[in-house]
PDB file of C-alpha atoms in Angstrom:
ATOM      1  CA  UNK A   1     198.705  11.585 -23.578  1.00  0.00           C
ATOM      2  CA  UNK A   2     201.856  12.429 -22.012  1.00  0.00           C
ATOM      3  CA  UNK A   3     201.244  16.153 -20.749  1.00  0.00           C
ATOM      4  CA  UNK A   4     204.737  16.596 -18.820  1.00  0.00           C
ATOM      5  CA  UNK A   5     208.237  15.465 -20.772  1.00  0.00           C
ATOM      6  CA  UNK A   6     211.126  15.153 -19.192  1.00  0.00           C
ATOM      7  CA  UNK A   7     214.503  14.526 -20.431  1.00  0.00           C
ATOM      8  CA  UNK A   8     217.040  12.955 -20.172  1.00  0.00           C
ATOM      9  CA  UNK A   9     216.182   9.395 -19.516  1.00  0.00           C
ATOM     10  CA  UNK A  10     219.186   8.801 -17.550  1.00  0.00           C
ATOM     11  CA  UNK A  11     222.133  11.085 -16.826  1.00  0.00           C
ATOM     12  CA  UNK A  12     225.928  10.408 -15.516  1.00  0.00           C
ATOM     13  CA  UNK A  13     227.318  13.422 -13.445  1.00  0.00           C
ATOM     14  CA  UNK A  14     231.051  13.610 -11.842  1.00  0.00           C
ATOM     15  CA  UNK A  15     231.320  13.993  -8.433  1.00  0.00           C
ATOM     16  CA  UNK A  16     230.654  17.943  -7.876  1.00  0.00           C
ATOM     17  CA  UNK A  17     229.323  19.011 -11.043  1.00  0.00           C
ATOM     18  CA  UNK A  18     226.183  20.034 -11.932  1.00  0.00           C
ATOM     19  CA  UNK A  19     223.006  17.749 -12.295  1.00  0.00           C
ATOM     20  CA  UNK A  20     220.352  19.338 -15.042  1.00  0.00           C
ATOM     21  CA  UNK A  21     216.715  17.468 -15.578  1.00  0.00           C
ATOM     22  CA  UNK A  22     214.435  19.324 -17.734  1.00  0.00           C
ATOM     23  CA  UNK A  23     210.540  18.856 -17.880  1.00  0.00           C
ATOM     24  CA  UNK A  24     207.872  20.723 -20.338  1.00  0.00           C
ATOM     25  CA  UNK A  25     204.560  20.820 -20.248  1.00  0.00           C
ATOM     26  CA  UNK A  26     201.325  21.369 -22.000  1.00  0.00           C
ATOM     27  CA  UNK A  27     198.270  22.223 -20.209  1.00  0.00           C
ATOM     28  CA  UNK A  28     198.961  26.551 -19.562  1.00  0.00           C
ATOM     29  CA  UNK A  29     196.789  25.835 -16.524  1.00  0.00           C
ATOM     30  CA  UNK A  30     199.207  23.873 -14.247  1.00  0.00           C
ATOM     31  CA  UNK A  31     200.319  26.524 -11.447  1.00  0.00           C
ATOM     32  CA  UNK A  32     202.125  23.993  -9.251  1.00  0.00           C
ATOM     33  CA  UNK A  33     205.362  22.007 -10.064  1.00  0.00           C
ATOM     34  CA  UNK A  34     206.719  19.577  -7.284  1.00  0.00           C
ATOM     35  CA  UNK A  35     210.063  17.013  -8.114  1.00  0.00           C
ATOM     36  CA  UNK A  36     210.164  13.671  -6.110  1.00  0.00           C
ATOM     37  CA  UNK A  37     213.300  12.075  -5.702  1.00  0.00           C
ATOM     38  CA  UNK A  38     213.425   8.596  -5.445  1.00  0.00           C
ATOM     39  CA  UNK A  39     216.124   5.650  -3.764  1.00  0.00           C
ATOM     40  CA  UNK A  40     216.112   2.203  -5.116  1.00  0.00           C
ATOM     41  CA  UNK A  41     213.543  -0.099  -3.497  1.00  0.00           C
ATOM     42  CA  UNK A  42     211.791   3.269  -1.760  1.00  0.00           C
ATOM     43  CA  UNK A  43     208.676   5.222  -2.228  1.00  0.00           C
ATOM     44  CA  UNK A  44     209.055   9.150  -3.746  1.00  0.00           C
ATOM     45  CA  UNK A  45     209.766  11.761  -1.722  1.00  0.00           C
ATOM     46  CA  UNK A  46     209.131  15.449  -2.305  1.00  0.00           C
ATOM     47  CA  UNK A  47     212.134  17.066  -2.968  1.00  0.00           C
ATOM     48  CA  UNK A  48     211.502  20.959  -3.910  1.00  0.00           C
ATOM     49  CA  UNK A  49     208.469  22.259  -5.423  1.00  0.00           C
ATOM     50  CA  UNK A  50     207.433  25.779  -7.297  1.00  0.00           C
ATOM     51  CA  UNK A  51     204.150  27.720  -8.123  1.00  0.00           C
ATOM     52  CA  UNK A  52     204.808  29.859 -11.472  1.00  0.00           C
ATOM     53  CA  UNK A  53     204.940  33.476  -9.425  1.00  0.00           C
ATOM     54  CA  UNK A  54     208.707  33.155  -9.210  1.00  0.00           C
ATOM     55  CA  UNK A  55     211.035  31.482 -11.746  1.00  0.00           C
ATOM     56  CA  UNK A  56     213.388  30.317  -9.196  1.00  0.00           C
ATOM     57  CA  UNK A  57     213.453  28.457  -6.079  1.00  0.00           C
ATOM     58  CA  UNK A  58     217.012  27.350  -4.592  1.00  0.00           C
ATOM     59  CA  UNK A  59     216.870  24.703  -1.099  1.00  0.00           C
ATOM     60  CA  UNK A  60     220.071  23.849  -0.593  1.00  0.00           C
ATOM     61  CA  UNK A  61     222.165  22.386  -3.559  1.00  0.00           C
ATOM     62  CA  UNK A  62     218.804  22.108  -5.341  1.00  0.00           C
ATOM     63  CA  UNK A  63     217.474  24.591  -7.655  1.00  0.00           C
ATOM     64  CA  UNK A  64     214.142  24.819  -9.787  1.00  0.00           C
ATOM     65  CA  UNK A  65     214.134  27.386 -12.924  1.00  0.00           C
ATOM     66  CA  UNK A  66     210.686  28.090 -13.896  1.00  0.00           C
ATOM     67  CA  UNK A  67     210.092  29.500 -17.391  1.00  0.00           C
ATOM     68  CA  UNK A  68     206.306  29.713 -17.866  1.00  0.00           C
ATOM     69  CA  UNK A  69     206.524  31.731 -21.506  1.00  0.00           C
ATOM     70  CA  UNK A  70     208.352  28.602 -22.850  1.00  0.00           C
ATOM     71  CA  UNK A  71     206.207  25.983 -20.565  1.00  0.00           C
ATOM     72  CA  UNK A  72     209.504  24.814 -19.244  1.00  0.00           C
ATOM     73  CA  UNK A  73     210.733  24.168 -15.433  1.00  0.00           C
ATOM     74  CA  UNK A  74     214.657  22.047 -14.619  1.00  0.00           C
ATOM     75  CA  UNK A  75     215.751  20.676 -11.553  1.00  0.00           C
ATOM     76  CA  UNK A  76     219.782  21.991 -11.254  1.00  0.00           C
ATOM     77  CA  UNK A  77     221.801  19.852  -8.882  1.00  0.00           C
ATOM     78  CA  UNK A  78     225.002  22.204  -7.531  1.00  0.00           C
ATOM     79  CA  UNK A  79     228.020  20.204  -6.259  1.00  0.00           C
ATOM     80  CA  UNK A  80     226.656  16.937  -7.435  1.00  0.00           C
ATOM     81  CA  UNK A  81     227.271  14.162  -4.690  1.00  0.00           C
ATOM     82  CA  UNK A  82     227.189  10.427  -4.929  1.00  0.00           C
ATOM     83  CA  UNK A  83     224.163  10.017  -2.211  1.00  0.00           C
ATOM     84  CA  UNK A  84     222.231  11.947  -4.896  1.00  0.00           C
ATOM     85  CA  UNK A  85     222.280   9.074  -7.214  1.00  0.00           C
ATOM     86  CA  UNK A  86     218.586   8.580  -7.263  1.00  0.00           C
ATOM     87  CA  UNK A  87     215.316   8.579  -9.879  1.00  0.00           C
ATOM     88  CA  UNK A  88     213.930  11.876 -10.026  1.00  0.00           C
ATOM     89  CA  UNK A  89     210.477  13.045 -11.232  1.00  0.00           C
ATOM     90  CA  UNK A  90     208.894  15.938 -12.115  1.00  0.00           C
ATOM     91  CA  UNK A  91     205.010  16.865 -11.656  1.00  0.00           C
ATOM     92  CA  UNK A  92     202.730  18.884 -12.014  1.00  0.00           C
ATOM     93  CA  UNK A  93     199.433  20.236 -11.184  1.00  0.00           C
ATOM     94  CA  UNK A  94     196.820  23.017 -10.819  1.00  0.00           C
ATOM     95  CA  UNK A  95     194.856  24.112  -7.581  1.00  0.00           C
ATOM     96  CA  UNK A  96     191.172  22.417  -7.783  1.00  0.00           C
ATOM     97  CA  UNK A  97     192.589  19.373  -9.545  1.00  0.00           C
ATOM     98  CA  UNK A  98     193.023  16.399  -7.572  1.00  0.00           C
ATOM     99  CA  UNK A  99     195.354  14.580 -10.076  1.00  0.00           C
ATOM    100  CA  UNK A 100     199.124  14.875 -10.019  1.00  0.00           C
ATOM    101  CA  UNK A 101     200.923  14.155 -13.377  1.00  0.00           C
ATOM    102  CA  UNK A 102     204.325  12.669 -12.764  1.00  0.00           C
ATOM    103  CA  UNK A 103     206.803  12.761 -16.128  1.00  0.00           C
ATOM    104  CA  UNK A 104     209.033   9.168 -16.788  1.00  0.00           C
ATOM    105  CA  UNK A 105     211.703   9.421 -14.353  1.00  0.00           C
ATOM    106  CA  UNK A 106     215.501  10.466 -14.901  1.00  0.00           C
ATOM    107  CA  UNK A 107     218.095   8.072 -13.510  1.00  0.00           C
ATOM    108  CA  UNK A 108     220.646   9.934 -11.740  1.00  0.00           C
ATOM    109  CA  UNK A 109     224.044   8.272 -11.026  1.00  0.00           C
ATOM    110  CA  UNK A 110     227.129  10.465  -9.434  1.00  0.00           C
ATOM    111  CA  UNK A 111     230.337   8.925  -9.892  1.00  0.00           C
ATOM    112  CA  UNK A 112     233.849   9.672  -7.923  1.00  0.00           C
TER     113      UNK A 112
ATOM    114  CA  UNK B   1     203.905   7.813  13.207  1.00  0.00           C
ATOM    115  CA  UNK B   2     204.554   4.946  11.082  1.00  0.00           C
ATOM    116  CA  UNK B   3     203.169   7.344   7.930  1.00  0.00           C
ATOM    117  CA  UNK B   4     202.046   5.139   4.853  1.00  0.00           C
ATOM    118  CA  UNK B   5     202.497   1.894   4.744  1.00  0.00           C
ATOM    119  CA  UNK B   6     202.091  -0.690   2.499  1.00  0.00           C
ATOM    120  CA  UNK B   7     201.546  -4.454   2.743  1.00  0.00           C
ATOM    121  CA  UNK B   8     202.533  -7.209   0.931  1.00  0.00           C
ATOM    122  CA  UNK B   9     205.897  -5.784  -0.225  1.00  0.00           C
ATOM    123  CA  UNK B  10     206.034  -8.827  -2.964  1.00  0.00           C
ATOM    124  CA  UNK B  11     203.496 -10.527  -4.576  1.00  0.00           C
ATOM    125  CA  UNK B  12     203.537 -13.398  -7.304  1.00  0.00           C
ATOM    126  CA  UNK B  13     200.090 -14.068  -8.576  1.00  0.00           C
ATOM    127  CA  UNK B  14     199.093 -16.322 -11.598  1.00  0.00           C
ATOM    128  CA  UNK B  15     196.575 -14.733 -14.076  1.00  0.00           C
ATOM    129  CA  UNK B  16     193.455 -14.675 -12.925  1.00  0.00           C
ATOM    130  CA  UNK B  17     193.661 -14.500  -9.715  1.00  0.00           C
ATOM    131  CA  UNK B  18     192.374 -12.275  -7.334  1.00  0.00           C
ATOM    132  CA  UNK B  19     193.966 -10.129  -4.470  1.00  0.00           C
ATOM    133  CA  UNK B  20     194.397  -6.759  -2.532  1.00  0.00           C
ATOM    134  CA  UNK B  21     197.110  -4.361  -1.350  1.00  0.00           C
ATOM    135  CA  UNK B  22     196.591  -3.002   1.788  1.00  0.00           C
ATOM    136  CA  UNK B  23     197.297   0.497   2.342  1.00  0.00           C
ATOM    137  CA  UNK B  24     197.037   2.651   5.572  1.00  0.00           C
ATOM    138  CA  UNK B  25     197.889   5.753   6.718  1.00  0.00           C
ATOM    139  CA  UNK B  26     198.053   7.311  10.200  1.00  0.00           C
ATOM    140  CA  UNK B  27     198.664  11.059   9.696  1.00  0.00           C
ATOM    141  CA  UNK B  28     194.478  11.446   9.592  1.00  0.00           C
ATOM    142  CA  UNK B  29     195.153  12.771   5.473  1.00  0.00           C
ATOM    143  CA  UNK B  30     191.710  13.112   3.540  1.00  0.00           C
ATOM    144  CA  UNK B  31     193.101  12.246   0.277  1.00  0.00           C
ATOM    145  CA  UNK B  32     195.000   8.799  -1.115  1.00  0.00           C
ATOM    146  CA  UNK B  33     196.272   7.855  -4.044  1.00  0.00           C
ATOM    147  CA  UNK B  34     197.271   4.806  -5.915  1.00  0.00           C
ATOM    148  CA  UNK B  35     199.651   4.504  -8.637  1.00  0.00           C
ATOM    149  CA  UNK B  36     201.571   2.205 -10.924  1.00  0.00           C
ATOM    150  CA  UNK B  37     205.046   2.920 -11.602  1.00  0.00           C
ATOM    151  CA  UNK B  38     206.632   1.083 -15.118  1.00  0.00           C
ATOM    152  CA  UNK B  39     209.626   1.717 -16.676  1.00  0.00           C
ATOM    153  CA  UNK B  40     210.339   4.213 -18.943  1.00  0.00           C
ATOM    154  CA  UNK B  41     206.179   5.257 -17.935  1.00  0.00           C
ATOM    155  CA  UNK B  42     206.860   7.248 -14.721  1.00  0.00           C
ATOM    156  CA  UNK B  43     204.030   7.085 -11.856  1.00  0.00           C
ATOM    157  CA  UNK B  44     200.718   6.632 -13.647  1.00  0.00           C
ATOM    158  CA  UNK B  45     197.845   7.234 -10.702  1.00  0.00           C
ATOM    159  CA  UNK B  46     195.341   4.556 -10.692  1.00  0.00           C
ATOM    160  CA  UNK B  47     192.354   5.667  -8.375  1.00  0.00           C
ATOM    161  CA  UNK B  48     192.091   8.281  -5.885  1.00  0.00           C
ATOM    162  CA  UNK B  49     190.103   9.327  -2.631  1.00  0.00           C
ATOM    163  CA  UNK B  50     189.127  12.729  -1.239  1.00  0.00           C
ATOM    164  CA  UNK B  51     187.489  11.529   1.752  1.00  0.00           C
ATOM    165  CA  UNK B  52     185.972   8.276   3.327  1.00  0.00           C
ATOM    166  CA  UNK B  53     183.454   7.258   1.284  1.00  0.00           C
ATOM    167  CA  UNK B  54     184.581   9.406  -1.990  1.00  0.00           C
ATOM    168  CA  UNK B  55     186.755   7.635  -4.753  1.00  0.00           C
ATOM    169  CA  UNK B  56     187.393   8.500  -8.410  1.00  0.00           C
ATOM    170  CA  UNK B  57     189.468   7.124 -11.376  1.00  0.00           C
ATOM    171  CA  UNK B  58     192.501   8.121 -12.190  1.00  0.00           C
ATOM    172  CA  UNK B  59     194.616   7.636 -15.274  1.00  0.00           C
ATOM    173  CA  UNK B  60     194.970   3.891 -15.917  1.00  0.00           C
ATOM    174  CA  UNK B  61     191.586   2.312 -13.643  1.00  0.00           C
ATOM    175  CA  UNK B  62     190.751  -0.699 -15.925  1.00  0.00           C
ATOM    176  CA  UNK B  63     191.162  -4.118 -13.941  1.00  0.00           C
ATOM    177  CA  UNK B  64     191.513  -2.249 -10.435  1.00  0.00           C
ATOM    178  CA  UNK B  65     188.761  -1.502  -7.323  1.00  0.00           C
ATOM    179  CA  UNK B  66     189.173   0.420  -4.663  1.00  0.00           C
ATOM    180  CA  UNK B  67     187.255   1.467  -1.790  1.00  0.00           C
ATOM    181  CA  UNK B  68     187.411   3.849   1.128  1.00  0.00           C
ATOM    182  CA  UNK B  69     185.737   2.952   4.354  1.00  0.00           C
ATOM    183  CA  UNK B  70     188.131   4.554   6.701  1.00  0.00           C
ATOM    184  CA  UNK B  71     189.992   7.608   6.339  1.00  0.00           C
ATOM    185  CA  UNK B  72     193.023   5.474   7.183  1.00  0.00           C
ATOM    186  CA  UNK B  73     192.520   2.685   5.180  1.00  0.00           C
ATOM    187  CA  UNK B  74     192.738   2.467   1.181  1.00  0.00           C
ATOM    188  CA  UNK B  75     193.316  -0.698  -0.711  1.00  0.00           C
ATOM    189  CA  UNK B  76     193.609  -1.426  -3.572  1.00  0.00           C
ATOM    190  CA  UNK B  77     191.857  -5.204  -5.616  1.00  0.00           C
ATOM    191  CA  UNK B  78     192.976  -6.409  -8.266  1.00  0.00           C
ATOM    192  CA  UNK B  79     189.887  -8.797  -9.749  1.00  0.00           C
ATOM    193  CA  UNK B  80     191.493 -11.284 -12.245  1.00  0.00           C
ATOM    194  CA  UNK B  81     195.289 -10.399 -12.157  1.00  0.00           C
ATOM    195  CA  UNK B  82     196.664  -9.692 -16.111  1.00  0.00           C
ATOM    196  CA  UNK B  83     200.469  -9.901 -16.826  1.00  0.00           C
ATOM    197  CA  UNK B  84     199.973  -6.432 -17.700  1.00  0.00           C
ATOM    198  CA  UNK B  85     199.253  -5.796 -14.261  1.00  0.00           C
ATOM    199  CA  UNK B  86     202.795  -6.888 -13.318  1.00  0.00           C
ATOM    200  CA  UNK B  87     204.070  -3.359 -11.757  1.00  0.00           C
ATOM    201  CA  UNK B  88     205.261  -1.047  -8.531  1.00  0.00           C
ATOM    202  CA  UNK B  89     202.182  -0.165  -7.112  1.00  0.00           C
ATOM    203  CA  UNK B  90     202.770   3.080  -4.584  1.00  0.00           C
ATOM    204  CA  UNK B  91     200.038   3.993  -2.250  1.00  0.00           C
ATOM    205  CA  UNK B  92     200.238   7.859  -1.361  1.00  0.00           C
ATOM    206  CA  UNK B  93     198.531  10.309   0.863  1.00  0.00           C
ATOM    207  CA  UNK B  94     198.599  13.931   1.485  1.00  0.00           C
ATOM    208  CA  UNK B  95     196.385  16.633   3.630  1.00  0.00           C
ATOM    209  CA  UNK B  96     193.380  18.479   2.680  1.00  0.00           C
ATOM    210  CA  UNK B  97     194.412  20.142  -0.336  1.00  0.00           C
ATOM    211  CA  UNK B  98     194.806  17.438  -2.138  1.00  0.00           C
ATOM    212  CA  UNK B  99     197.389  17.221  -4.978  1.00  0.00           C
ATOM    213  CA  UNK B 100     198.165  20.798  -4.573  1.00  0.00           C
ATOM    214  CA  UNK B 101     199.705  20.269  -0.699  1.00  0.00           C
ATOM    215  CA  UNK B 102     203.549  20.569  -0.311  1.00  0.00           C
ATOM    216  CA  UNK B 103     203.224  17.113   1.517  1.00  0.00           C
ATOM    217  CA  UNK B 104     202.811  14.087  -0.311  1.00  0.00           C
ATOM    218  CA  UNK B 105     203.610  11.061   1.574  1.00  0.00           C
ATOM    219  CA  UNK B 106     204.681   7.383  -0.708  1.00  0.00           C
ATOM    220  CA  UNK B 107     204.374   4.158   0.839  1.00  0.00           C
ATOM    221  CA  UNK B 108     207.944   1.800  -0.203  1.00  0.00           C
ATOM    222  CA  UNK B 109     205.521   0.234  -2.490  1.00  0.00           C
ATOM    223  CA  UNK B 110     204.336  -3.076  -3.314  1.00  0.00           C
ATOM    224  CA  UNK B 111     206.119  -4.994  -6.241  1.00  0.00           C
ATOM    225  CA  UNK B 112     203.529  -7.487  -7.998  1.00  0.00           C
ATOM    226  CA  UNK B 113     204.827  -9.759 -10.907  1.00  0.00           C
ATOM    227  CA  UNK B 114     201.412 -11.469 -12.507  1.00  0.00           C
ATOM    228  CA  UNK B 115     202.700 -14.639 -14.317  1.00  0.00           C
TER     229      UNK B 115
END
């Protein structure tokens, strides 16, 4: 059972626009919400992460809005650039639970 | 630090055979993690570890072992390699808190084909 969507599947961005990857979940009692990005040929790395007491957290160019009523959370890229080209994933989790639960990857490629 | 790594980085194996990937870590973290990464299936976590000694199943366990002797040491057996087996497998490790830590470390992985 998948318990964390995300969409698209792939996604083609210009060079400076905006990157958008959207993930819902099920289970109301995930409280933590990490993305990984990820480089050909390369293990994950955590990129930015949120817990559900603020629907926003900007690093950077990267932003997560959190939207627990709708069991939503998207991963904006600002000022899209072509090192970003990468797999992202979402995740999530919930303190006391030793399993993270990744959703299927979004290719991102920026082109010039 | 070295941080996780990962041996073999490619692996051919005929079905049925037998063999395991090495993991090790050297930032003294109390839990590891494997998982299988498909396409279009994400990361699916295989077995995991709280502490030497202490392993559990994860999501997908059938046809894998693991063990945990070491705090740095986690590998991974595969017992009579399936072409369903044929995957990324990433080794990961993180602190204390398990999951929930902000620091989740990936090996570069281990890419098996199982003909």
């Amino acid at each position: 059972q998948q318990q964390v969507k995300q969409s698209p599947q792939s996604l083609i961005v210009q060079k400076g626009g905006i990157s958008i990857i959207n993930c819902a979940y099920e289970n109301t009692a995930f409280d933590y919400f990490p993305w990984y990005q990820q480089f050909p040929g390369k293990g994950p790395a955590l990129l930015i992460a949120i817990r559900p007491d603020v629907s926003e957290k900007k690093e950077g160019r990267f932003t997560i809005s959190f939207n627990k009523s709708a069991k939503q959370f998207s991963l904006h890229i600002m000022d899209s650039q072509p090192g970003d080209s990468a797999t992202y994933f979402c995740a999530a989790t919930y303190f006391g639970n030793e399993k993270l639960t990744f959703g299927t990857g979004t290719r991102l490629t920026i082109i010039p | 630090n070295a941080g996780v790594t990962q041996t073999p980085k490619f692996q051919v194996l005929k079905t049925g055979q037998s063999m395991t990937l090495q993991c090790a870590q050297d930032m003294n973290h109390e839990y590891m993690s494997w998982y299988r990464q498909d396409p279009g299936m994400g990361l699916r976590l295989i077995h995991y570890s709280v502490g030497a000694g202490i392993t559990d199943q994860g999501e997908v366990p059938n046809g894998y072992n693991v063990s945990r002797s070491t705090t740095e040491d986690f590998p991974l057996r595969l017992l009579s390699a399936a072409p369903s087996q044929t995957s990324v497998y990433f080794c990961a490790s993180s602190d204390g808190q398990g999951v929930f830590s902000d620091e989740q470390f990936f090996g570069p992985g281990t890419r098996l084909t199982v003909l």
